[in-house]
Coordinates of C-alpha atoms in Angstrom, one line a residue:
Chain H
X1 CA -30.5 -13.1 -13.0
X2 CA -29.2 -16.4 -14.4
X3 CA -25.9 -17.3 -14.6
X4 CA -25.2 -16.8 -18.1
X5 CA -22.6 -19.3 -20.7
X6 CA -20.3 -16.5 -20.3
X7 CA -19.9 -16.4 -16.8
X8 CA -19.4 -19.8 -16.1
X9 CA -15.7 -19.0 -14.4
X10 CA -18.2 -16.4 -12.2
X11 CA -18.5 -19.6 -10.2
X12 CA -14.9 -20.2 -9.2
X13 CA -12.8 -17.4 -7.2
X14 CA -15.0 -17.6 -4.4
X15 CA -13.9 -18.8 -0.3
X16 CA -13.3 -22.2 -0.2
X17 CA -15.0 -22.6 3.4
X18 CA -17.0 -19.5 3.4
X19 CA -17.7 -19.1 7.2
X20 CA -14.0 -19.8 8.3
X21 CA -11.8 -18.1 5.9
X22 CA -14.6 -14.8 6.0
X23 CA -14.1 -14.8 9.6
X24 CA -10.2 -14.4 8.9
X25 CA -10.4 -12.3 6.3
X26 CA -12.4 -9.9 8.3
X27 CA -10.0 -10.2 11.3
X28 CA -7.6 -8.8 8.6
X29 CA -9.8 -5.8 7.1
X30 CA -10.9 -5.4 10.9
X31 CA -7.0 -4.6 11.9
X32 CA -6.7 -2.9 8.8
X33 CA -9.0 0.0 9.3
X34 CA -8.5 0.0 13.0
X35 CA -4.6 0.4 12.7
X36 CA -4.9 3.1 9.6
X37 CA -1.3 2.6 7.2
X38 CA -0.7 -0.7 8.9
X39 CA -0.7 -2.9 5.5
X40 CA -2.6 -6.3 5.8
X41 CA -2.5 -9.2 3.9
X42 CA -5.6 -10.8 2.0
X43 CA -6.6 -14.3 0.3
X44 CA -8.7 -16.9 -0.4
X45 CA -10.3 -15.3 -3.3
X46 CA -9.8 -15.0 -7.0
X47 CA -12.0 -12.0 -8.6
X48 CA -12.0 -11.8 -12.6
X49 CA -9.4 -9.2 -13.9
X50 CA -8.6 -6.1 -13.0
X51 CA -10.2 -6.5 -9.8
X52 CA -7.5 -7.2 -6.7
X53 CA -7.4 -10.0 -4.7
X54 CA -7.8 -7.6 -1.7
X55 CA -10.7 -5.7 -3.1
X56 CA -11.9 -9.4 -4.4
X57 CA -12.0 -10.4 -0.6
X58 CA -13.2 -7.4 1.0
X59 CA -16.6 -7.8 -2.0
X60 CA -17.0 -11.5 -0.2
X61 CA -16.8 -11.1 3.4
X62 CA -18.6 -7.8 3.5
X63 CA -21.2 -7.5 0.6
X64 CA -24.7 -9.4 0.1
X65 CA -27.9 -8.5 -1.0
X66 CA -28.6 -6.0 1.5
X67 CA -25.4 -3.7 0.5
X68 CA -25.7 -1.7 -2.7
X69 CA -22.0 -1.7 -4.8
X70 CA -21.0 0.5 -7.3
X71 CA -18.1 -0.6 -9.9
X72 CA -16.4 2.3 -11.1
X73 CA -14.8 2.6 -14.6
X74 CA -12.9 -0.2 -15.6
X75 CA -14.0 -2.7 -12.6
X76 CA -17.7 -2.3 -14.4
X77 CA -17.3 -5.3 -16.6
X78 CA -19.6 -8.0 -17.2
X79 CA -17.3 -10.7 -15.7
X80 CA -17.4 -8.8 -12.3
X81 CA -20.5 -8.1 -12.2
X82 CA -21.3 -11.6 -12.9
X83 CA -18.7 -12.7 -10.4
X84 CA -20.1 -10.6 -7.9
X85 CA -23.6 -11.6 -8.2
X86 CA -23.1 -15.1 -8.3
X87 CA -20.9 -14.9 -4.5
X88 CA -22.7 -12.4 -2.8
X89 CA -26.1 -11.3 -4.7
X90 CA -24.9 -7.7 -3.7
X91 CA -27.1 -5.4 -6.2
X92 CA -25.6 -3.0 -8.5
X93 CA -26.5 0.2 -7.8
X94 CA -25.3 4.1 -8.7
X95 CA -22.6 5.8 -6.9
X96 CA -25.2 8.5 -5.0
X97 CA -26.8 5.3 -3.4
X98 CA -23.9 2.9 -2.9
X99 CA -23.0 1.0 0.4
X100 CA -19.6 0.0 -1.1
X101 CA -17.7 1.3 -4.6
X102 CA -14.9 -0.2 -6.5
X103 CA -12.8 0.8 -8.9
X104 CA -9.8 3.4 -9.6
X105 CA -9.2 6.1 -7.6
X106 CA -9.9 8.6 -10.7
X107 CA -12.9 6.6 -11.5
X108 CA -14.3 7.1 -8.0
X109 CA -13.8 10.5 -7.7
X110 CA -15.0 13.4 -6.9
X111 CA -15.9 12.0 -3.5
X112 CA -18.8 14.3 -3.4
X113 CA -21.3 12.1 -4.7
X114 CA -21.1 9.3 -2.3
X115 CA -23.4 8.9 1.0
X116 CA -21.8 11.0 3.9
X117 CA -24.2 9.7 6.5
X118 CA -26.0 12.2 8.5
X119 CA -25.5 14.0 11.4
X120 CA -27.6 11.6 13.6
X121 CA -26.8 8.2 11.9
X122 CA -23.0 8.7 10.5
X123 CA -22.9 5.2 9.9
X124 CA -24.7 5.8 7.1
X125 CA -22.1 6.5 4.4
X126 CA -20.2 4.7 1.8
X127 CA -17.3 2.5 1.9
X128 CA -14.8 2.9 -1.0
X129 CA -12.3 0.2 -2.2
X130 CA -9.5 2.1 -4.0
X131 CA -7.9 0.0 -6.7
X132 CA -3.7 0.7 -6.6
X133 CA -1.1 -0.2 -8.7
X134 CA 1.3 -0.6 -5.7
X135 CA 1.1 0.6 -1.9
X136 CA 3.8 1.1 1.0
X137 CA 4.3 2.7 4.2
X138 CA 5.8 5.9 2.9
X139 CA 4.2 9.6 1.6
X140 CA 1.3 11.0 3.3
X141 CA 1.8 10.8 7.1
X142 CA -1.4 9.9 9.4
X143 CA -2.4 10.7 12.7
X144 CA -5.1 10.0 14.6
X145 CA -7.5 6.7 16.9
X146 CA -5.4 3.5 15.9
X147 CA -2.3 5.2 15.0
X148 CA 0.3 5.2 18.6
X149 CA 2.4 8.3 17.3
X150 CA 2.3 8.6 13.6
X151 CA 1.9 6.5 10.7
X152 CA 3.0 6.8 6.6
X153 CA 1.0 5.6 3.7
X154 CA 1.3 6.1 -0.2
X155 CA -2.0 7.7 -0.8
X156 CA -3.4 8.5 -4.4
X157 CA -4.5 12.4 -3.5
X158 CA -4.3 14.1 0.1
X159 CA -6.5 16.9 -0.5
X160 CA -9.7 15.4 -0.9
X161 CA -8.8 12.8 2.1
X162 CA -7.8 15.7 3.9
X163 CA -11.3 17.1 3.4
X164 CA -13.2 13.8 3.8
X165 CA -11.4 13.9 7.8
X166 CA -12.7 17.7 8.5
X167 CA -16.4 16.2 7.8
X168 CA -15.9 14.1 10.9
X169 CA -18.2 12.5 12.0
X170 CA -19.5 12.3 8.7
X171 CA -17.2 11.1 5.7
X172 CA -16.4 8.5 3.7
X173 CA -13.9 5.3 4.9
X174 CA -11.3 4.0 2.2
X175 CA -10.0 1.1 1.7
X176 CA -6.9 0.9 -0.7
X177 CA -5.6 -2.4 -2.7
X178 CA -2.9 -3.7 -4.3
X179 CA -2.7 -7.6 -5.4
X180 CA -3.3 -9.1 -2.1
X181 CA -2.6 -6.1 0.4
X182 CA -4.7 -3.8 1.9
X183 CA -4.6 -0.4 3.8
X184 CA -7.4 1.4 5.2
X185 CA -8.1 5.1 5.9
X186 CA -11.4 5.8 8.0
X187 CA -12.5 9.5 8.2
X188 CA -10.7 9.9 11.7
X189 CA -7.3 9.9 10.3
X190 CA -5.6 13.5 9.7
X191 CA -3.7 13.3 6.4
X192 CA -0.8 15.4 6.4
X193 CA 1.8 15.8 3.2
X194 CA 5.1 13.7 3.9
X195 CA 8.8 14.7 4.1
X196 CA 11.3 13.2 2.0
X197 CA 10.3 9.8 0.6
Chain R
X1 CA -19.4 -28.7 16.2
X2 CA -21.0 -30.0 12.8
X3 CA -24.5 -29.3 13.5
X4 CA -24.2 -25.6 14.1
X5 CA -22.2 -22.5 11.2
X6 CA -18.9 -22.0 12.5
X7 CA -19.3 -19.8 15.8
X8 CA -23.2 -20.2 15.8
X9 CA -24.7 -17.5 13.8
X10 CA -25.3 -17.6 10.1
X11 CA -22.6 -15.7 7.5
X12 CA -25.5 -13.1 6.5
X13 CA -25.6 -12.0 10.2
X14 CA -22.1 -12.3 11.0
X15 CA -21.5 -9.8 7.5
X16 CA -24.1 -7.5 9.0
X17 CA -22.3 -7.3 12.1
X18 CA -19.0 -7.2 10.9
X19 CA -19.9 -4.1 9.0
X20 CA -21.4 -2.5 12.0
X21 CA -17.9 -3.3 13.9
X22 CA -16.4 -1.8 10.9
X23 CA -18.5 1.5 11.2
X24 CA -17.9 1.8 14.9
X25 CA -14.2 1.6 14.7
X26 CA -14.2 4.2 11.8
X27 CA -16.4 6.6 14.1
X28 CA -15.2 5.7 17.6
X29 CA -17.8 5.9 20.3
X30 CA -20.5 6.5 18.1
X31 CA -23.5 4.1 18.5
X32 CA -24.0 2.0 15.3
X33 CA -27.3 0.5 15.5
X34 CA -27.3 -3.5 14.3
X35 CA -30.4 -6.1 13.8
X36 CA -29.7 -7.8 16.8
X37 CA -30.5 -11.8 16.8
X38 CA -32.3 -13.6 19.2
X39 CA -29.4 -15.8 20.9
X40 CA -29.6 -19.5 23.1
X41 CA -29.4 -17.4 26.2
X42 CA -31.3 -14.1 27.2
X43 CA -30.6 -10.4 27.2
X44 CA -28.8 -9.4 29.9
X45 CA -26.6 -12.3 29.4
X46 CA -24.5 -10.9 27.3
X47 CA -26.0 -11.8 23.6
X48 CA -24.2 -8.7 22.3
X49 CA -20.8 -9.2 23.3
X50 CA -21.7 -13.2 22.4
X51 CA -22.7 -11.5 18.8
X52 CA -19.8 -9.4 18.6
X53 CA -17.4 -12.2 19.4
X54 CA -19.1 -14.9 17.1
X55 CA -18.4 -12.5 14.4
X56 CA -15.0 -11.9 15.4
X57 CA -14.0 -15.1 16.3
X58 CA -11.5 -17.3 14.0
X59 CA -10.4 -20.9 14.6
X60 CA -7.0 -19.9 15.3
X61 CA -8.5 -17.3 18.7
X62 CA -7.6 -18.2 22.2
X63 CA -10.7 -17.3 23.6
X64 CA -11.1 -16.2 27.3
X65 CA -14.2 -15.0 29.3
X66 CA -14.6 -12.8 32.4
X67 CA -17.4 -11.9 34.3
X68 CA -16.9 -9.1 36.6
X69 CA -13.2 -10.2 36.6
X70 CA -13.8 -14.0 37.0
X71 CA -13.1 -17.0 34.8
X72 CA -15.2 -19.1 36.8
X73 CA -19.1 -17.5 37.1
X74 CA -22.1 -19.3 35.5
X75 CA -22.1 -16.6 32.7
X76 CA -18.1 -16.7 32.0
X77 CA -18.2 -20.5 32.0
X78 CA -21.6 -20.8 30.0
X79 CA -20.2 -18.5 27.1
X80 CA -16.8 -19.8 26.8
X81 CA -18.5 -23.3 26.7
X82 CA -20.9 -22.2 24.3
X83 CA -18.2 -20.9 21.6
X84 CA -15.9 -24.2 22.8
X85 CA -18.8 -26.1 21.3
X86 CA -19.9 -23.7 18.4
X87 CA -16.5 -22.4 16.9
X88 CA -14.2 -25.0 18.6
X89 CA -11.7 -22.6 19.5
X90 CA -9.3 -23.3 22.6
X91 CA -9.6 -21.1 25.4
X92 CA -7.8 -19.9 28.4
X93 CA -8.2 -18.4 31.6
X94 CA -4.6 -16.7 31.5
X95 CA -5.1 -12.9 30.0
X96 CA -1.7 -13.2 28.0
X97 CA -2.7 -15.8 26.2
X98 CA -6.0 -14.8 24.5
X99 CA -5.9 -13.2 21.5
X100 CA -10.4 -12.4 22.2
X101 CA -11.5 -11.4 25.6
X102 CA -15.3 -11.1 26.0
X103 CA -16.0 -9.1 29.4
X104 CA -18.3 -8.3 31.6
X105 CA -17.5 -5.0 33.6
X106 CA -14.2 -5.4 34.0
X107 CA -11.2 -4.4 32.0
X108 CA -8.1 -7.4 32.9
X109 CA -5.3 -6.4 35.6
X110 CA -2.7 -8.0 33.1
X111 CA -1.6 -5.2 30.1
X112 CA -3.2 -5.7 26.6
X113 CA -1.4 -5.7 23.3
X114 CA -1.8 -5.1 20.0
X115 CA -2.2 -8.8 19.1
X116 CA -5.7 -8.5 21.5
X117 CA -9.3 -8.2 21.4
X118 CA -11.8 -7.1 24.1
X119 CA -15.5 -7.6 23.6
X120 CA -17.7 -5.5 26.1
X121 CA -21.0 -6.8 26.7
X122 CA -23.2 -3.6 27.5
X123 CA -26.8 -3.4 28.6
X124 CA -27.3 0.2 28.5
X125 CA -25.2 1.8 25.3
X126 CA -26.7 5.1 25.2
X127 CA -24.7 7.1 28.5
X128 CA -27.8 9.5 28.4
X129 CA -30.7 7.8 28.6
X130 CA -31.0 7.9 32.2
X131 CA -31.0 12.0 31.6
X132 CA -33.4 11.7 28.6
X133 CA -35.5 8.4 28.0
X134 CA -35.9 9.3 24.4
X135 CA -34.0 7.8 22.2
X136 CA -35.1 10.7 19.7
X137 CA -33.6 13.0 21.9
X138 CA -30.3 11.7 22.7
X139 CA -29.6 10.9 19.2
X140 CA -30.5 14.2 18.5
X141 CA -28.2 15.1 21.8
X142 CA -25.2 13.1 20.3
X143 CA -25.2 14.9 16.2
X144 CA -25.2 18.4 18.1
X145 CA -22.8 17.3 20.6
X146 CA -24.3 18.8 23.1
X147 CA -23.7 17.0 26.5
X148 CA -24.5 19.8 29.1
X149 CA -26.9 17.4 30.6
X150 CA -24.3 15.0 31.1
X151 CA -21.8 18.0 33.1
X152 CA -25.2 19.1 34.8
X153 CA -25.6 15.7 36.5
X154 CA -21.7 15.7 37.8
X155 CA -22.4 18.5 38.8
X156 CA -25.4 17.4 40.7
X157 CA -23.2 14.4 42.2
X158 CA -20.7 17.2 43.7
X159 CA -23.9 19.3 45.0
X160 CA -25.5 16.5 47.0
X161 CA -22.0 14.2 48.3
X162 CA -19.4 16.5 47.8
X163 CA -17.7 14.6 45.2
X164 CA -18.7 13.0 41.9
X165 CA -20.8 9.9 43.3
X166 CA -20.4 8.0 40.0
X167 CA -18.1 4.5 40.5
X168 CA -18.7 2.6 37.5
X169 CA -20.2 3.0 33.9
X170 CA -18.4 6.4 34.4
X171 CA -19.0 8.4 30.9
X172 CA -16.1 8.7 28.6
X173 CA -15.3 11.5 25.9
X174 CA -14.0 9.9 22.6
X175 CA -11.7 11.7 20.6
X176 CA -13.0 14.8 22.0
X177 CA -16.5 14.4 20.3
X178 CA -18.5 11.8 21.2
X179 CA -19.7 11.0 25.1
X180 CA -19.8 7.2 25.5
X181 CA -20.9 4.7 27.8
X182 CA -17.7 2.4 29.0
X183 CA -20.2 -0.2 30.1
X184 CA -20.6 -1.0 33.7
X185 CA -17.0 -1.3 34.4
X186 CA -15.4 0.6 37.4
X187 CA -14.2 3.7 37.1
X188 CA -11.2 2.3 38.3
X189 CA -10.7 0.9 35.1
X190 CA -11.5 3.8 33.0
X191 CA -7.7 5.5 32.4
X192 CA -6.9 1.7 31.2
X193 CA -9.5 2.5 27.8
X194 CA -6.3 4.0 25.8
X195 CA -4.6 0.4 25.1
X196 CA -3.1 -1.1 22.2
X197 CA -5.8 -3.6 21.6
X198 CA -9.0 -2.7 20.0
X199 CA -12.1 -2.4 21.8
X200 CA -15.2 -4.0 20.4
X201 CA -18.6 -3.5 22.6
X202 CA -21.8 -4.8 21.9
X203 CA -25.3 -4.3 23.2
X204 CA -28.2 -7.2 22.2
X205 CA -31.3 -6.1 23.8
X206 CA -30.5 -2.5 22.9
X207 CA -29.2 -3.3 19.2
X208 CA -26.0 -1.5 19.2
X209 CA -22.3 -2.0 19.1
X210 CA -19.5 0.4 19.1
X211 CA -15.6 0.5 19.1
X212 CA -12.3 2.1 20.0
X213 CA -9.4 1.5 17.8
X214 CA -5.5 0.9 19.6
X215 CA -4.6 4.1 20.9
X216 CA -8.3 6.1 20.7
X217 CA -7.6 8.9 23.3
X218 CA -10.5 8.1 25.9
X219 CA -10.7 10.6 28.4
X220 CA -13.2 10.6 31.5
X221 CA -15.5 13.6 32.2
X222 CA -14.4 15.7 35.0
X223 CA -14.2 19.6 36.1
X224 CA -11.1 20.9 36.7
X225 CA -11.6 21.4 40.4
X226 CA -12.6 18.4 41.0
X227 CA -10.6 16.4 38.7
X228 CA -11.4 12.4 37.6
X229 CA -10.1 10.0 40.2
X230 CA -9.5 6.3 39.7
X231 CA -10.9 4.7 42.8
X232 CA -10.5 1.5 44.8
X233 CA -11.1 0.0 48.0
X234 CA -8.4 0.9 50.1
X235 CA -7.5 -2.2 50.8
X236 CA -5.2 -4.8 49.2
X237 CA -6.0 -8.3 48.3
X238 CA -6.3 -11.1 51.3
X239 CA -5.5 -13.6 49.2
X240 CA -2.6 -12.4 46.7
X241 CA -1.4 -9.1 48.9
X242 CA -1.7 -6.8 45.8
X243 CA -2.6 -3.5 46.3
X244 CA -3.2 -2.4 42.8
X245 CA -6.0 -4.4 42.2
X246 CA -9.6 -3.8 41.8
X247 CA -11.1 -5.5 44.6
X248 CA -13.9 -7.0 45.6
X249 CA -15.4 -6.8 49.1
X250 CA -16.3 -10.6 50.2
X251 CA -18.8 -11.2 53.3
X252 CA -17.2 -14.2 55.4
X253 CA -19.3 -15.1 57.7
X254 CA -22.6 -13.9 60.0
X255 CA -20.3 -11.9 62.3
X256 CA -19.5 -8.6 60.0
X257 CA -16.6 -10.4 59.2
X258 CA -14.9 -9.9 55.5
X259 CA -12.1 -9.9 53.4
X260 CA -11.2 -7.8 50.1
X261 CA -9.9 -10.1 47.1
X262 CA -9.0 -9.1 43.7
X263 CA -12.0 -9.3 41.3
X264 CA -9.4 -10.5 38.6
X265 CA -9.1 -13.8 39.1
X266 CA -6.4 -14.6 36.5
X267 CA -4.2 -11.6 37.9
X268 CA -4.8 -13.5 41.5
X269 CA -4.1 -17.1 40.8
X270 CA -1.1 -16.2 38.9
X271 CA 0.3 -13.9 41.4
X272 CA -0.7 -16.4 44.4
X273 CA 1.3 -19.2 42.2
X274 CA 4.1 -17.1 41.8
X275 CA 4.7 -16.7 45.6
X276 CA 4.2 -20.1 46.1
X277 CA 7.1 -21.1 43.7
X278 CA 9.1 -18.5 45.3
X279 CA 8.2 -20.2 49.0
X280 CA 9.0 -23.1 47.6
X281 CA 12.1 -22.4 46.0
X282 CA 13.5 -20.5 49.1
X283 CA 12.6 -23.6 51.3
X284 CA 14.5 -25.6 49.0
X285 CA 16.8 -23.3 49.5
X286 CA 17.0 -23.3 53.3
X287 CA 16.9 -27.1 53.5
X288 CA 19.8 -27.7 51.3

């Protein structure tokens, strides 16, 4: 697809030296999801409105054309999608077949529809990027690989998530965004309710 | 350092990899198979952890490389040349002061933290394909979880030599599910796996990389009478004096003569400098 009038600004936003600041910015998502509530820090790229910085980063080190991504809700707009194309060429495709999805926790859900993986090739499912408004270290408590005793992290539901970890090794892995900062839950962590906040 | 993409291989391969790391760290000690790349050196040479590594790799990494312990073998010096040259990074031979350690078969003396990277290169990922050549099969083996063939051939190992004959590549449970290769290290450095750096491994030739996040609880396959043991030669090192080192045996001449050294060779030097200082320092001492 040409870039269109419109889309112009899809050109701008993008890494300023792609294979440098990716490599940093995937040291960051990397110690993100292998350290589950530890909160990272992400730059380097400015997607069009409402999509996060975080989310904005994760979209350009990780997606190209062979990774389907699904914009949820409100992230389904043609200045993302035009954005999107024009850094990574990722295709747009429906949740059921989606490599990576964006968008609002409510918008995303349920969780049923995504790719699971299978029993022989878990690898196989979807990565979600959960839009927040704000995240921090307290609520839900995790456990599990990556986490020394326990960790805390403001989570947008714990059922489901508690659900997605049962599946193991199947499931889904989340990544969750606000502005710049970034949290990760893969499916090994056990999500617990939290004490006082 | 202009004519090559930072740390050699192009950003499409490097994404593809990344997600793969990304994958294995989310389901620790499963297999995630990757479209390996044909590398400047060959398989067997460690073009998966060289792959993992490029794709981990930022300007800012202190980069060290060990082969069997050493900083100074042909593939240890070749690699960390190779990623001096292609990502420019600064390396070291001192273990506390890289922040990515690519190995061969050997897991540093020194402690890890959290701040740390290790990059196994593996040759064979899959810890039951010398039970069942099928890669059908195992796969098959792994989503059931069944790993009676894997017990059956411990078992075997106490049968024949009265104990389990296994010293290195030793298999590892993950998390109580998966059964996973630890690459060729000893088993001597098997109850180090559950460390507060993450563990990255890659295989080239056999297209796969897996991971452990900080903390993964790695346990080594065992029965309970006759329980895991963490073995060395009972020795300690000629050259250093430690005696809780992995060491190797060293032939020093024609006469049967040798000598047992630590296979760590940053854990040695440092310790060998260290009691020089303090010779020093006490003869200072003495002739004052």
């Amino acid at each position: 697809m040409l870039v269109t009038a419109t889309s112009t600004s899809a050109m701008q936003g993008g890494f300023n030296n792609v294979p440098t600041e990716a490599a940093r910015q995937f040291r960051a998502i990397m110690n993100a999801i292998a350290r589950p509530g530890r909160i990272e820090t992400l730059g380097g790229a400015t997607p069009p409105a409402p999509m996060s910085v975080a989310a904005g980063v994760i979209v350009l080190t990780l997606c190209d054309p062979d990774t389907g991504l699904h914009l949820a809700g409100d992230h389904d707009t043609p200045d993302i999608r035009a954005w999107v194309q024009f850094h990574t060429g990722a295709p747009f495709v429906p949740a059921e077949n989606a490599n990576f999805a964006i968008g609002r926790w409510e918008a995303l859900s349920p969780l049923t529809i995504y790719a699971h993986g299978t029993p022989e090739y878990p690898d196989r499912s979807a990565t979600l990027i959960i839009e927040m408004d704000a995240l921090s270290t307290d609520g839900a408590i995790l456990t599990g690989p990556g986490i020394e005793d326990s960790a805390s992290l403001s989570l947008p539901e714990i059922e489901a998530l508690k659900t997605n970890a049962l599946l193991f090794p199947l499931g889904l892995d989340f990544f969750f965004c606000a502005d710049t900062r970034l949290a990760s839950l893969p499916r090994t962590t056990k999500v617990t309710e939290g004490g006082a906040i | 350092m202009t004519d090559y993409n930072f740390a050699y291989l192009d950003e499409q391969t490097k994404r593809m990899i990344r997600r793969a790391i990304l994958k294995g760290l989310a389901i620790p000690g499963y297999q995630v198979p990757f479209a390996s790349r044909e590398m400047p050196m060959p398989y067997g040479w460690g073009t998966g952890g060289v792959q993992v590594s490029a794709a981990t790799l930022t300007p800012e990494d202190v980069f060290k490389v060990i082969d069997q312990g050493a900083d100074d073998t042909t593939n240890a010096v070749s690699i960390r040349k190779f990623f001096q040259a292609t990502a420019g990074v600064d390396t070291t031979e001192e273990t506390e002061e890289a922040t990515v350690i690519q190995t061969r078969h050997r897991i540093p003396e020194a402690p890890l933290n959290e701040d740390q990277i290790l990059v196994y290169q593996v040759p064979i990922p899959e810890p039951l394909r010398f039970l069942e050549p099928r890669e059908t099969e195992t796969r098959k083996m792994h989503s059931l979880e069944e790993y009676g063939l894997m017990h059956v051939k411990l078992y075997e190992d106490i049968a024949r030599h009265g104990a389990i004959a296994t010293a290195y590549a030793y298999p590892v449970k993950v998390e109580g599910r998966y059964v996973m290769d630890p690459s060729p290290i000893p088993k001597f450095d098997n109850p180090k796996m559950t460390m507060p750096a993450i563990q990255l491994f890659g295989a080239g030739r056999e297209q796969r990389i897996y991971a452990l996040p900080p903390y993964t609880k790695v346990v080594s396959l065992d029965f309970e009478d006759y329980p895991f043991e963490a073995s060395k030669a009972d020795h300690s090192c000629e050259l250093c004096g430690a005696d809780d080192s992995y060491l190797d045996e060293v032939i020093v001449d024609d006469q049967g003569g040798r000598i047992f050294v630590c296979s760590d060779t940053a854990y040695c030097a440092a310790r060998q400098a260290a009691q020089s200082d303090a010779a020093a320092a006490q003869y200072e001492e003495i002739s004052a």
